[in-house]
């Protein structure tokens, strides 16, 4: 197998691109996919400081690595979810990564803000654990960005993540979720920062290979609560489709962005207001995070 | 396991309905699903003669059985595709079914109209076999209905068929196909008859059980050309989803009809005209069937 670019020995075959690359050319390809995502969706400029949400996993650290290498001004944000060893270890990975490269890292403690660590939050709500955790992460990321003056938050969601989310929304035809799925969620209210996913063009395999080749020390374990999560069932199904027909995930996500999404955007039209409690953005009177925090308080 | 209706011994569990039925009550349930489909989508009235497309398989014969039992005026239409033993055997099943019940059956020979039997058609076109065959069947059904004065054609597509088709269109975000998928395709042109799918609420397992309990003698073999067909891959994937989460197929198809479809309908707007050669409806100058017949003629 020869590298598409230099003709040397390839280390990685990308079937959906019908290509193979040597280690240096794969890294170049990877970086180009990230910068192409940023350019195509006008995610941010070189002048804008970017808050990068880092979990200690391969995706977010690979993203932070590329953005800082490409000369963007970045600050990492680690949300401490209080999930036992998993949180302790993943935090240490983020801190070591930042220290090695002289990058700034903020740490926000979820327990202090929602009233309990994530393992306890699940007892206080009827939501599945991943749902309460995702809600809290979106809320706290936005809050941290606002407080520190960032106009944009970047997350490490990759092509597999996007395909799995899209798959779940499509199976249930959740038109509100479908109208909002995009690599760029613009700020539609002064209290809502722009959210971007610069890795949406890269598969999980590709981010893992990049992190490995770059010698990034990341946490390999998955969150202990993710076992049995629906998103993992969807990923497994999509992997089987991909094996049968390389490019299936890519076509599903890109086709949605090019043709599907527009259909749902015209259906949805929501009015955003500020939460009566915390002032962050919501479509109701109290935001979902404040309601969750109330449930946690009552349960304690 | 007890029958939901009479409390007697159940013979079939329907997990997505969280119910089980004895043999007579299942048949009653099945018939009610068909009449509910007809009523809900205003497929046809008791006064309209219905042309029922029959293949000799469980679905189309179960459909014909219910419609004639319920007092609708039906005529069966068998398309002889010329697929060796498969066609001979399936035709015999249809003829025996019609003779037993004193029903009228028309037989149309595909070879006479497209210029070759289906096994040869595939050599003349770059389309996959199932695609050329499907195109021919839709065309010839419509033509037969027009010639014999039927305003409506009913086909035996079940919930699994609809879910698989929807799945394929969604994976590629084929917005034109998505805008057209429905249990009722109205006549949008004087030369296009209404097409209806009264079994869309019933799964493959349910039509098989109904055909078995009714003692319908149907062809069990699948078409020899369907091996490896993408639709079978989709069905297998959807069956795994269904096993993990009963009702997934149902929710996918029903959710699409209730919420998804409207989004695509507003996107698509095609103008229908008559084919310059045969006079049937097309969006181009020559219809796809006439182009296919030309390819067959050139290849012979």
Coordinates of C-alpha atoms in Angstrom, one line a residue:
Chain A
X1 CA 0.0 0.0 0.0
X2 CA 1.6 3.3 -1.1
X3 CA 1.0 6.8 0.1
X4 CA -1.2 8.7 -2.3
X5 CA 0.9 11.8 -1.9
X6 CA 4.6 10.7 -1.8
X7 CA 4.4 7.1 -3.0
X8 CA 6.2 5.9 0.1
X9 CA 5.1 3.1 2.4
X10 CA 1.6 3.9 3.7
X11 CA 0.6 3.4 7.3
X12 CA -3.1 4.0 7.0
X13 CA -5.8 3.2 4.4
X14 CA -8.8 5.5 4.2
X15 CA -11.3 3.4 2.2
X16 CA -14.0 6.1 2.0
X17 CA -11.4 8.4 0.4
X18 CA -10.0 5.5 -1.6
X19 CA -6.6 6.6 -0.4
X20 CA -3.7 5.6 1.8
X21 CA -1.1 7.8 3.5
X22 CA 2.3 7.6 5.1
X23 CA 2.6 9.0 8.7
X24 CA 3.6 12.6 7.8
X25 CA 1.2 12.9 4.9
X26 CA -1.7 11.6 6.9
X27 CA -1.0 14.2 9.6
X28 CA -1.0 16.8 6.8
X29 CA -4.2 15.4 5.4
X30 CA -5.8 15.5 8.9
X31 CA -4.8 19.2 9.5
X32 CA -6.1 20.1 6.1
X33 CA -9.5 18.6 6.9
X34 CA -9.6 20.7 10.1
X35 CA -8.7 23.9 8.4
X36 CA -11.1 23.1 5.6
X37 CA -13.9 22.7 8.1
X38 CA -13.0 26.0 9.8
X39 CA -12.8 27.8 6.4
X40 CA -15.9 26.3 4.8
X41 CA -18.2 27.0 7.7
X42 CA -16.5 30.2 8.8
X43 CA -16.1 28.8 12.3
X44 CA -13.6 31.4 13.6
X45 CA -10.8 33.7 12.4
X46 CA -7.2 33.8 13.5
X47 CA -7.9 36.8 15.6
X48 CA -10.6 35.2 17.7
X49 CA -9.6 33.4 20.9
X50 CA -11.2 30.0 20.9
X51 CA -12.3 28.0 24.0
X52 CA -11.6 24.3 23.3
X53 CA -13.7 21.9 25.4
X54 CA -11.3 19.1 26.4
X55 CA -12.2 15.8 28.0
X56 CA -8.8 14.1 28.0
X57 CA -9.9 11.8 25.1
X58 CA -8.3 11.5 21.7
X59 CA -10.7 13.7 19.9
X60 CA -10.6 16.9 21.9
X61 CA -6.8 16.7 22.5
X62 CA -6.2 16.1 18.8
X63 CA -8.3 19.1 18.1
X64 CA -6.5 21.2 20.6
X65 CA -3.2 20.0 19.2
X66 CA -4.1 21.0 15.6
X67 CA -5.6 24.4 16.6
X68 CA -2.6 25.5 18.7
X69 CA -0.2 24.2 16.0
X70 CA -2.0 26.1 13.3
X71 CA -1.5 29.3 15.3
X72 CA -5.0 29.8 16.7
X73 CA -5.2 31.4 20.2
X74 CA -6.7 28.7 22.3
X75 CA -7.7 28.1 26.0
X76 CA -8.7 24.6 27.1
X77 CA -11.7 24.1 29.3
X78 CA -12.0 20.9 31.3
X79 CA -15.3 20.1 33.0
X80 CA -14.8 18.0 36.1
X81 CA -17.9 15.8 36.1
X82 CA -16.9 14.0 39.3
X83 CA -17.0 10.5 37.7
X84 CA -14.6 8.8 40.1
X85 CA -11.3 7.6 38.6
X86 CA -12.4 8.4 35.1
X87 CA -12.6 12.1 35.9
X88 CA -9.3 12.1 37.9
X89 CA -7.4 10.4 35.1
X90 CA -8.9 12.4 32.3
X91 CA -8.2 15.7 34.1
X92 CA -4.6 14.6 34.6
X93 CA -4.3 13.9 30.9
X94 CA -5.6 17.4 30.1
X95 CA -3.3 19.1 32.6
X96 CA -0.2 17.2 31.3
X97 CA -1.1 18.0 27.7
X98 CA -1.5 21.8 28.5
X99 CA 1.7 21.9 30.7
X100 CA 3.8 20.1 28.0
X101 CA 2.8 22.7 25.4
X102 CA 2.5 25.8 27.6
X103 CA -1.2 26.1 26.9
X104 CA -3.8 27.6 29.2
X105 CA -6.3 25.3 30.8
X106 CA -9.4 26.2 32.9
X107 CA -11.1 23.6 35.1
X108 CA -14.8 24.0 36.0
X109 CA -16.3 21.8 38.7
X110 CA -19.7 20.5 37.8
X111 CA -20.5 19.5 41.4
X112 CA -20.2 23.1 42.6
X113 CA -22.6 24.4 39.9
X114 CA -25.3 21.7 39.5
X115 CA -25.2 20.7 43.2
X116 CA -23.9 17.2 42.9
X117 CA -21.4 15.2 40.8
X118 CA -22.8 13.5 37.7
X119 CA -23.1 10.0 39.4
X120 CA -25.5 11.6 41.9
X121 CA -27.3 13.7 39.4
X122 CA -28.7 10.6 37.7
X123 CA -30.6 9.7 40.9
X124 CA -32.3 13.0 41.0
X125 CA -33.7 13.0 37.5
X126 CA -35.6 10.7 35.2
X127 CA -33.3 11.6 32.3
X128 CA -30.8 9.0 31.2
X129 CA -27.3 9.7 32.7
X130 CA -25.8 10.7 29.3
X131 CA -28.7 13.2 28.8
X132 CA -28.3 15.0 32.1
X133 CA -24.5 15.0 31.6
X134 CA -24.8 16.4 28.1
X135 CA -27.2 19.1 29.1
X136 CA -24.9 20.1 32.0
X137 CA -21.9 20.2 29.7
X138 CA -23.6 22.4 27.0
X139 CA -24.8 24.8 29.7
X140 CA -21.5 25.0 31.6
X141 CA -19.4 25.4 28.4
X142 CA -21.6 28.3 27.3
X143 CA -21.5 29.9 30.7
X144 CA -17.7 29.6 31.0
X145 CA -17.3 31.1 27.5
X146 CA -19.5 34.0 28.3
X147 CA -17.8 34.7 31.6
X148 CA -14.3 34.6 30.1
X149 CA -15.2 36.6 27.0
X150 CA -15.0 33.9 24.3
X151 CA -17.3 34.3 21.3
X152 CA -16.8 30.7 20.3
X153 CA -16.5 27.2 21.8
X154 CA -14.9 24.3 19.8
X155 CA -15.7 20.7 20.7
X156 CA -14.0 17.5 19.5
X157 CA -17.1 15.8 17.9
X158 CA -16.0 13.7 15.0
X159 CA -17.7 12.2 11.9
X160 CA -18.8 9.1 13.9
X161 CA -20.3 11.2 16.7
X162 CA -22.2 13.4 14.2
X163 CA -23.4 10.3 12.2
X164 CA -24.6 8.6 15.4
X165 CA -26.5 11.7 16.6
X166 CA -28.0 12.3 13.2
X167 CA -29.0 8.6 13.1
X168 CA -30.8 8.8 16.4
X169 CA -32.6 12.0 15.5
X170 CA -33.6 10.6 12.1
X171 CA -34.9 7.3 13.5
X172 CA -37.4 9.3 15.6
X173 CA -37.7 12.2 13.1
X174 CA -37.0 14.7 15.8
X175 CA -37.4 17.8 13.6
X176 CA -36.1 20.2 16.2
X177 CA -32.9 18.3 16.7
X178 CA -32.5 17.9 13.0
X179 CA -32.9 21.6 12.3
X180 CA -30.1 22.3 14.8
X181 CA -27.5 19.6 13.8
X182 CA -24.6 21.4 12.2
X183 CA -20.8 21.7 12.4
X184 CA -21.5 25.4 13.2
X185 CA -24.2 26.6 15.5
X186 CA -24.3 30.3 15.2
X187 CA -24.9 32.6 18.2
X188 CA -28.6 33.4 17.9
X189 CA -28.8 35.4 21.2
X190 CA -26.2 37.6 23.0
X191 CA -26.0 35.1 25.8
X192 CA -25.4 32.1 23.5
X193 CA -21.9 31.7 22.1
X194 CA -21.1 30.1 18.7
X195 CA -20.4 26.4 18.9
X196 CA -18.2 24.7 16.3
X197 CA -17.1 21.1 15.6
X198 CA -13.9 21.4 13.5
X199 CA -13.4 17.5 13.5
X200 CA -16.7 16.7 11.9
X201 CA -15.0 15.7 8.6
X202 CA -12.7 13.1 10.4
X203 CA -13.7 9.7 11.6
X204 CA -13.0 8.2 15.0
X205 CA -10.4 5.9 13.5
X206 CA -8.7 9.0 11.9
X207 CA -8.6 11.0 15.2
X208 CA -7.2 7.9 17.0
X209 CA -4.5 7.5 14.4
X210 CA -3.6 11.2 14.5
X211 CA -3.4 11.2 18.3
X212 CA -1.2 8.1 18.2
X213 CA 1.1 9.4 15.5
X214 CA 1.4 12.7 17.4
X215 CA 2.3 10.9 20.6
X216 CA -0.7 12.5 22.5
X217 CA -1.2 10.8 25.8
X218 CA -5.0 10.5 26.1
X219 CA -7.4 8.5 28.2
X220 CA -8.4 5.4 26.4
X221 CA -11.2 4.2 28.7
X222 CA -14.7 5.3 27.9
X223 CA -16.9 7.0 30.5
X224 CA -18.2 4.2 32.8
X225 CA -21.7 5.4 32.3
X226 CA -21.6 5.1 28.5
X227 CA -21.9 1.3 28.7
X228 CA -25.1 0.4 26.9
X229 CA -25.7 4.0 25.7
X230 CA -27.9 4.1 22.6
X231 CA -25.3 6.2 20.8
X232 CA -23.0 3.2 21.0
X233 CA -25.6 0.9 19.5
X234 CA -26.0 3.5 16.6
X235 CA -22.2 3.6 16.2
X236 CA -22.0 -0.1 15.9
X237 CA -24.8 -0.2 13.3
X238 CA -23.2 2.6 11.3
X239 CA -19.9 0.8 11.5
X240 CA -21.5 -2.3 9.9
X241 CA -23.0 -0.1 7.2
X242 CA -19.6 1.5 6.6
X243 CA -17.9 -1.9 6.3
X244 CA -20.5 -3.0 3.7
X245 CA -20.3 0.3 1.8
X246 CA -17.3 2.6 2.6
X247 CA -18.3 6.2 2.7
X248 CA -21.8 5.5 4.0
X249 CA -21.3 7.6 7.2
X250 CA -19.7 10.4 5.3
X251 CA -22.5 10.4 2.7
X252 CA -25.1 10.3 5.5
X253 CA -23.7 13.3 7.3
X254 CA -22.6 15.4 4.3
X255 CA -25.8 14.6 2.4
X256 CA -27.8 15.8 5.4
X257 CA -25.8 19.1 5.5
X258 CA -26.1 19.6 1.8
X259 CA -29.7 18.6 1.2
X260 CA -31.5 17.4 4.3
X261 CA -31.0 20.1 6.9
X262 CA -32.6 22.9 4.8
X263 CA -35.9 21.0 4.9
X264 CA -36.0 21.0 8.7
X265 CA -34.7 24.6 9.2
X266 CA -37.8 26.0 7.5
X267 CA -40.0 24.0 9.8
X268 CA -38.6 25.2 13.1
X269 CA -38.7 28.7 14.4
X270 CA -38.1 29.1 18.2
X271 CA -38.0 32.2 20.3
X272 CA -35.1 32.4 22.7
X273 CA -35.4 34.3 26.1
X274 CA -33.4 34.5 29.3
X275 CA -33.9 32.0 32.1
X276 CA -35.7 33.7 35.0
X277 CA -33.2 32.2 37.4
X278 CA -29.7 32.2 35.9
X279 CA -30.1 34.5 32.9
X280 CA -28.8 32.0 30.3
X281 CA -30.8 31.3 27.2
X282 CA -33.9 29.1 27.2
X283 CA -37.1 28.6 25.2
X284 CA -39.1 28.4 28.5
X285 CA -39.2 30.3 31.7
X286 CA -36.6 28.3 33.6
X287 CA -33.8 26.7 31.6
X288 CA -33.2 22.9 31.6
X289 CA -30.1 23.3 33.7
X290 CA -31.8 25.2 36.5
X291 CA -34.6 22.6 36.5
X292 CA -32.0 19.9 36.7
X293 CA -30.3 21.7 39.6
X294 CA -33.6 22.0 41.4
X295 CA -34.2 18.2 41.0
X296 CA -30.8 17.6 42.4
X297 CA -31.4 19.9 45.4
X298 CA -34.7 18.2 46.2
X299 CA -33.2 14.7 46.0
X300 CA -30.3 15.5 48.4
Chain B
X1 CA -48.8 -15.6 27.3
X2 CA -52.5 -14.6 27.1
X3 CA -54.5 -13.1 24.3
X4 CA -55.0 -9.3 25.0
X5 CA -58.5 -9.6 23.7
X6 CA -60.1 -12.8 25.0
X7 CA -57.6 -13.9 27.6
X8 CA -57.2 -17.3 25.9
X9 CA -53.9 -18.9 24.9
X10 CA -51.9 -16.5 22.7
X11 CA -50.1 -17.8 19.5
X12 CA -48.3 -14.6 18.6
X13 CA -46.6 -11.8 20.6
X14 CA -46.3 -8.4 19.1
X15 CA -43.7 -6.7 21.2
X16 CA -44.0 -3.3 19.5
X17 CA -47.7 -3.2 20.5
X18 CA -46.9 -4.8 23.8
X19 CA -49.6 -7.3 23.1
X20 CA -50.2 -11.0 22.3
X21 CA -53.1 -12.5 20.5
X22 CA -54.8 -15.9 19.9
X23 CA -55.3 -17.0 16.3
X24 CA -58.8 -15.6 15.7
X25 CA -58.1 -12.3 17.5
X26 CA -54.8 -11.8 15.6
X27 CA -56.6 -12.2 12.3
X28 CA -59.1 -9.6 13.5
X29 CA -56.3 -7.3 14.6
X30 CA -54.7 -7.7 11.2
X31 CA -57.9 -6.9 9.3
X32 CA -58.4 -3.9 11.5
X33 CA -54.9 -2.6 10.7
X34 CA -55.7 -2.9 7.0
X35 CA -59.1 -1.2 7.1
X36 CA -57.6 1.5 9.4
X37 CA -54.9 2.2 6.8
X38 CA -57.6 2.5 4.1
X39 CA -59.7 4.8 6.2
X40 CA -57.0 7.0 7.5
X41 CA -55.4 7.7 4.1
X42 CA -58.7 7.5 2.2
X43 CA -57.1 4.9 -0.1
X44 CA -60.3 3.9 -1.8
X45 CA -64.0 3.5 -1.2
X46 CA -66.2 0.4 -1.3
X47 CA -67.5 1.5 -4.7
X48 CA -64.1 1.7 -6.4
X49 CA -62.8 -1.4 -8.1
X50 CA -59.2 -2.0 -6.9
X51 CA -56.4 -3.6 -9.0
X52 CA -54.3 -5.6 -6.6
X53 CA -50.7 -6.3 -7.7
X54 CA -50.0 -9.9 -6.7
X55 CA -46.6 -11.6 -6.8
X56 CA -47.5 -15.0 -5.3
X57 CA -45.8 -14.0 -2.0
X58 CA -47.3 -13.8 1.4
X59 CA -47.8 -10.0 1.5
X60 CA -49.7 -9.5 -1.7
X61 CA -51.9 -12.6 -1.3
X62 CA -52.6 -11.7 2.4
X63 CA -53.7 -8.3 1.1
X64 CA -55.9 -9.7 -1.6
X65 CA -57.4 -12.1 0.9
X66 CA -58.3 -9.3 3.3
X67 CA -59.7 -6.9 0.6
X68 CA -61.9 -9.5 -0.9
X69 CA -63.1 -10.7 2.5
X70 CA -63.9 -7.2 3.5
X71 CA -66.2 -6.9 0.4
X72 CA -64.0 -4.7 -1.8
X73 CA -64.3 -5.3 -5.6
X74 CA -60.8 -6.6 -6.5
X75 CA -59.0 -7.9 -9.6
X76 CA -55.6 -9.4 -9.2
X77 CA -52.7 -8.5 -11.6
X78 CA -49.8 -10.8 -11.9
X79 CA -46.7 -9.5 -13.8
X80 CA -44.8 -12.3 -15.4
X81 CA -41.2 -11.2 -15.1
X82 CA -39.8 -14.3 -16.8
X83 CA -37.5 -15.2 -13.9
X84 CA -37.3 -19.0 -14.6
X85 CA -38.9 -21.3 -12.0
X86 CA -39.4 -18.5 -9.6
X87 CA -41.9 -16.9 -12.0
X88 CA -43.6 -20.2 -13.0
X89 CA -44.1 -21.1 -9.4
X90 CA -45.3 -17.7 -8.2
X91 CA -47.8 -17.5 -11.1
X92 CA -49.2 -20.9 -10.2
X93 CA -49.7 -19.7 -6.6
X94 CA -51.6 -16.7 -7.8
X95 CA -53.8 -18.7 -10.2
X96 CA -54.6 -21.3 -7.6
X97 CA -55.5 -18.5 -5.0
X98 CA -57.8 -16.8 -7.5
X99 CA -59.4 -20.0 -8.7
X100 CA -60.1 -21.2 -5.1
X101 CA -61.9 -18.0 -4.2
X102 CA -63.5 -17.3 -7.6
X103 CA -61.5 -14.0 -8.0
X104 CA -60.4 -12.4 -11.3
X105 CA -56.7 -12.5 -12.2
X106 CA -55.0 -10.8 -15.1
X107 CA -51.6 -11.8 -16.2
X108 CA -49.3 -9.3 -18.0
X109 CA -46.1 -10.6 -19.7
X110 CA -43.2 -8.3 -19.1
X111 CA -41.2 -9.8 -22.0
X112 CA -43.7 -8.8 -24.5
X113 CA -43.7 -5.2 -23.4
X114 CA -40.1 -4.4 -22.4
X115 CA -38.6 -6.6 -25.1
X116 CA -37.0 -9.3 -23.0
X117 CA -37.5 -11.1 -19.7
X118 CA -36.0 -9.5 -16.6
X119 CA -32.9 -11.8 -16.5
X120 CA -32.0 -10.4 -19.9
X121 CA -33.0 -6.8 -19.2
X122 CA -30.2 -6.6 -16.6
X123 CA -27.6 -7.2 -19.4
X124 CA -28.9 -4.3 -21.4
X125 CA -28.8 -1.6 -18.7
X126 CA -26.3 -0.4 -16.1
X127 CA -29.0 -0.3 -13.5
X128 CA -29.0 -2.9 -10.8
X129 CA -31.4 -5.8 -11.6
X130 CA -33.9 -4.8 -8.9
X131 CA -33.9 -1.2 -10.1
X132 CA -34.8 -2.1 -13.7
X133 CA -37.4 -4.6 -12.5
X134 CA -39.0 -2.1 -10.1
X135 CA -39.2 0.5 -12.8
X136 CA -40.8 -2.0 -15.2
X137 CA -43.3 -3.1 -12.5
X138 CA -44.4 0.4 -11.6
X139 CA -44.8 1.3 -15.3
X140 CA -46.7 -1.8 -16.2
X141 CA -49.0 -1.7 -13.2
X142 CA -50.0 1.8 -14.0
X143 CA -50.4 1.0 -17.7
X144 CA -52.6 -2.1 -16.9
X145 CA -54.7 0.0 -14.5
X146 CA -55.3 2.7 -17.0
X147 CA -56.2 0.3 -19.8
X148 CA -58.7 -1.6 -17.6
X149 CA -60.2 1.5 -16.1
X150 CA -59.0 1.2 -12.5
X151 CA -58.4 4.4 -10.6
X152 CA -56.3 2.7 -7.9
X153 CA -53.6 0.0 -7.6
X154 CA -52.9 -1.6 -4.3
X155 CA -49.5 -3.3 -3.5
X156 CA -48.5 -5.5 -0.7
X157 CA -45.6 -3.4 0.7
X158 CA -45.4 -4.0 4.5
X159 CA -43.9 -2.0 7.3
X160 CA -40.5 -3.6 6.9
X161 CA -40.5 -2.8 3.2
X162 CA -41.4 0.8 3.9
X163 CA -38.8 1.1 6.7
X164 CA -36.1 -0.3 4.4
X165 CA -36.9 2.0 1.5
X166 CA -37.1 5.0 3.9
X167 CA -33.8 4.0 5.4
X168 CA -32.1 3.9 2.1
X169 CA -33.4 7.2 1.0
X170 CA -32.5 8.8 4.3
X171 CA -28.9 7.4 4.4
X172 CA -28.4 9.3 1.1
X173 CA -30.8 12.2 1.8
X174 CA -32.6 11.6 -1.5
X175 CA -35.0 14.4 -1.0
X176 CA -37.1 13.6 -4.2
X177 CA -37.6 10.0 -3.0
X178 CA -38.4 11.2 0.5
X179 CA -41.0 13.7 -0.7
X180 CA -42.8 10.8 -2.5
X181 CA -42.7 8.0 0.1
X182 CA -46.2 7.5 1.4
X183 CA -48.8 4.8 1.9
X184 CA -50.9 6.8 -0.6
X185 CA -49.5 8.3 -3.7
X186 CA -52.3 10.4 -5.2
X187 CA -53.0 10.7 -8.9
X188 CA -51.2 13.9 -9.9
X189 CA -51.9 13.5 -13.6
X190 CA -54.8 11.9 -15.6
X191 CA -52.4 9.2 -16.8
X192 CA -51.1 8.3 -13.3
X193 CA -53.4 6.1 -11.2
X194 CA -53.5 6.4 -7.4
X195 CA -51.1 3.9 -5.7
X196 CA -51.8 2.6 -2.2
X197 CA -50.1 0.3 0.3
X198 CA -52.8 -1.0 2.8
X199 CA -50.3 -3.2 4.6
X200 CA -47.9 -0.4 5.6
X201 CA -48.9 -0.8 9.3
X202 CA -48.1 -4.5 9.4
X203 CA -44.7 -6.1 9.8
X204 CA -43.3 -8.9 7.6
X205 CA -43.6 -11.2 10.6
X206 CA -47.3 -10.3 10.9
X207 CA -48.1 -10.8 7.2
X208 CA -46.4 -14.2 7.3
X209 CA -48.3 -15.2 10.4
X210 CA -51.6 -14.0 8.9
X211 CA -50.9 -15.9 5.6
X212 CA -50.1 -19.0 7.6
X213 CA -53.1 -18.9 9.9
X214 CA -55.4 -18.3 6.8
X215 CA -53.9 -21.3 5.1
X216 CA -52.7 -19.2 2.1
X217 CA -50.4 -21.2 -0.2
X218 CA -47.7 -18.7 -1.1
X219 CA -44.3 -18.9 -2.6
X220 CA -41.7 -18.9 0.2
X221 CA -38.6 -18.5 -2.0
X222 CA -37.3 -15.0 -2.5
X223 CA -36.6 -13.8 -6.1
X224 CA -33.2 -15.3 -7.0
X225 CA -32.0 -11.8 -8.0
X226 CA -32.6 -10.3 -4.6
X227 CA -29.6 -12.1 -3.1
X228 CA -27.2 -9.4 -1.9
X229 CA -29.7 -6.6 -2.6
X230 CA -29.1 -3.5 -0.5
X231 CA -32.7 -3.5 0.7
X232 CA -31.9 -6.8 2.4
X233 CA -28.9 -5.3 4.2
X234 CA -31.2 -2.5 5.4
X235 CA -33.8 -4.9 6.6
X236 CA -31.2 -6.9 8.6
X237 CA -30.0 -3.7 10.2
X238 CA -33.5 -2.5 11.0
X239 CA -34.3 -6.0 12.5
X240 CA -31.3 -5.6 14.9
X241 CA -32.5 -2.1 15.9
X242 CA -36.0 -3.6 16.4
X243 CA -34.7 -6.4 18.6
X244 CA -32.8 -3.8 20.7
X245 CA -35.7 -1.5 20.9
X246 CA -39.2 -2.9 19.9
X247 CA -41.1 -0.4 17.9
X248 CA -38.1 1.2 16.3
X249 CA -39.3 0.5 12.7
X250 CA -42.8 1.5 13.5
X251 CA -41.6 4.8 15.0
X252 CA -39.2 5.4 12.1
X253 CA -42.0 5.0 9.5
X254 CA -44.8 6.6 11.4
X255 CA -42.6 9.5 12.7
X256 CA -41.6 10.2 9.1
X257 CA -45.2 10.3 7.9
X258 CA -46.2 12.5 10.8
X259 CA -43.3 14.9 11.0
X260 CA -40.5 14.2 8.5
X261 CA -42.3 14.0 5.2
X262 CA -43.8 17.5 5.3
X263 CA -40.3 18.9 5.3
X264 CA -39.4 17.3 2.0
X265 CA -42.7 17.9 0.3
X266 CA -42.2 21.7 0.3
X267 CA -38.7 21.2 -1.2
X268 CA -39.9 19.3 -4.3
X269 CA -42.0 20.5 -7.1
X270 CA -41.9 18.6 -10.3
X271 CA -43.9 19.1 -13.5
X272 CA -45.4 15.9 -15.1
X273 CA -45.8 15.5 -18.9
X274 CA -46.5 12.7 -21.2
X275 CA -43.8 10.5 -22.7
X276 CA -43.3 11.3 -26.4
X277 CA -43.2 7.6 -27.2
X278 CA -45.8 5.8 -25.1
X279 CA -47.9 8.7 -23.6
X280 CA -47.4 7.6 -20.0
X281 CA -46.3 10.1 -17.4
X282 CA -42.7 11.3 -17.1
X283 CA -40.7 14.3 -16.0
X284 CA -38.5 14.2 -19.2
X285 CA -39.2 13.7 -22.9
X286 CA -39.0 9.9 -23.0
X287 CA -40.1 8.0 -19.9
X288 CA -37.6 5.7 -18.0
X289 CA -39.4 2.6 -19.2
X290 CA -39.2 3.5 -22.9
X291 CA -35.5 4.3 -22.4
X292 CA -35.0 0.9 -20.8
X293 CA -36.9 -0.8 -23.7
X294 CA -34.6 1.0 -26.1
X295 CA -31.5 -0.3 -24.3
X296 CA -32.9 -3.8 -24.4
X297 CA -33.6 -3.5 -28.1
X298 CA -30.0 -2.3 -28.8
X299 CA -28.5 -5.0 -26.7
X300 CA -30.4 -7.9 -28.5

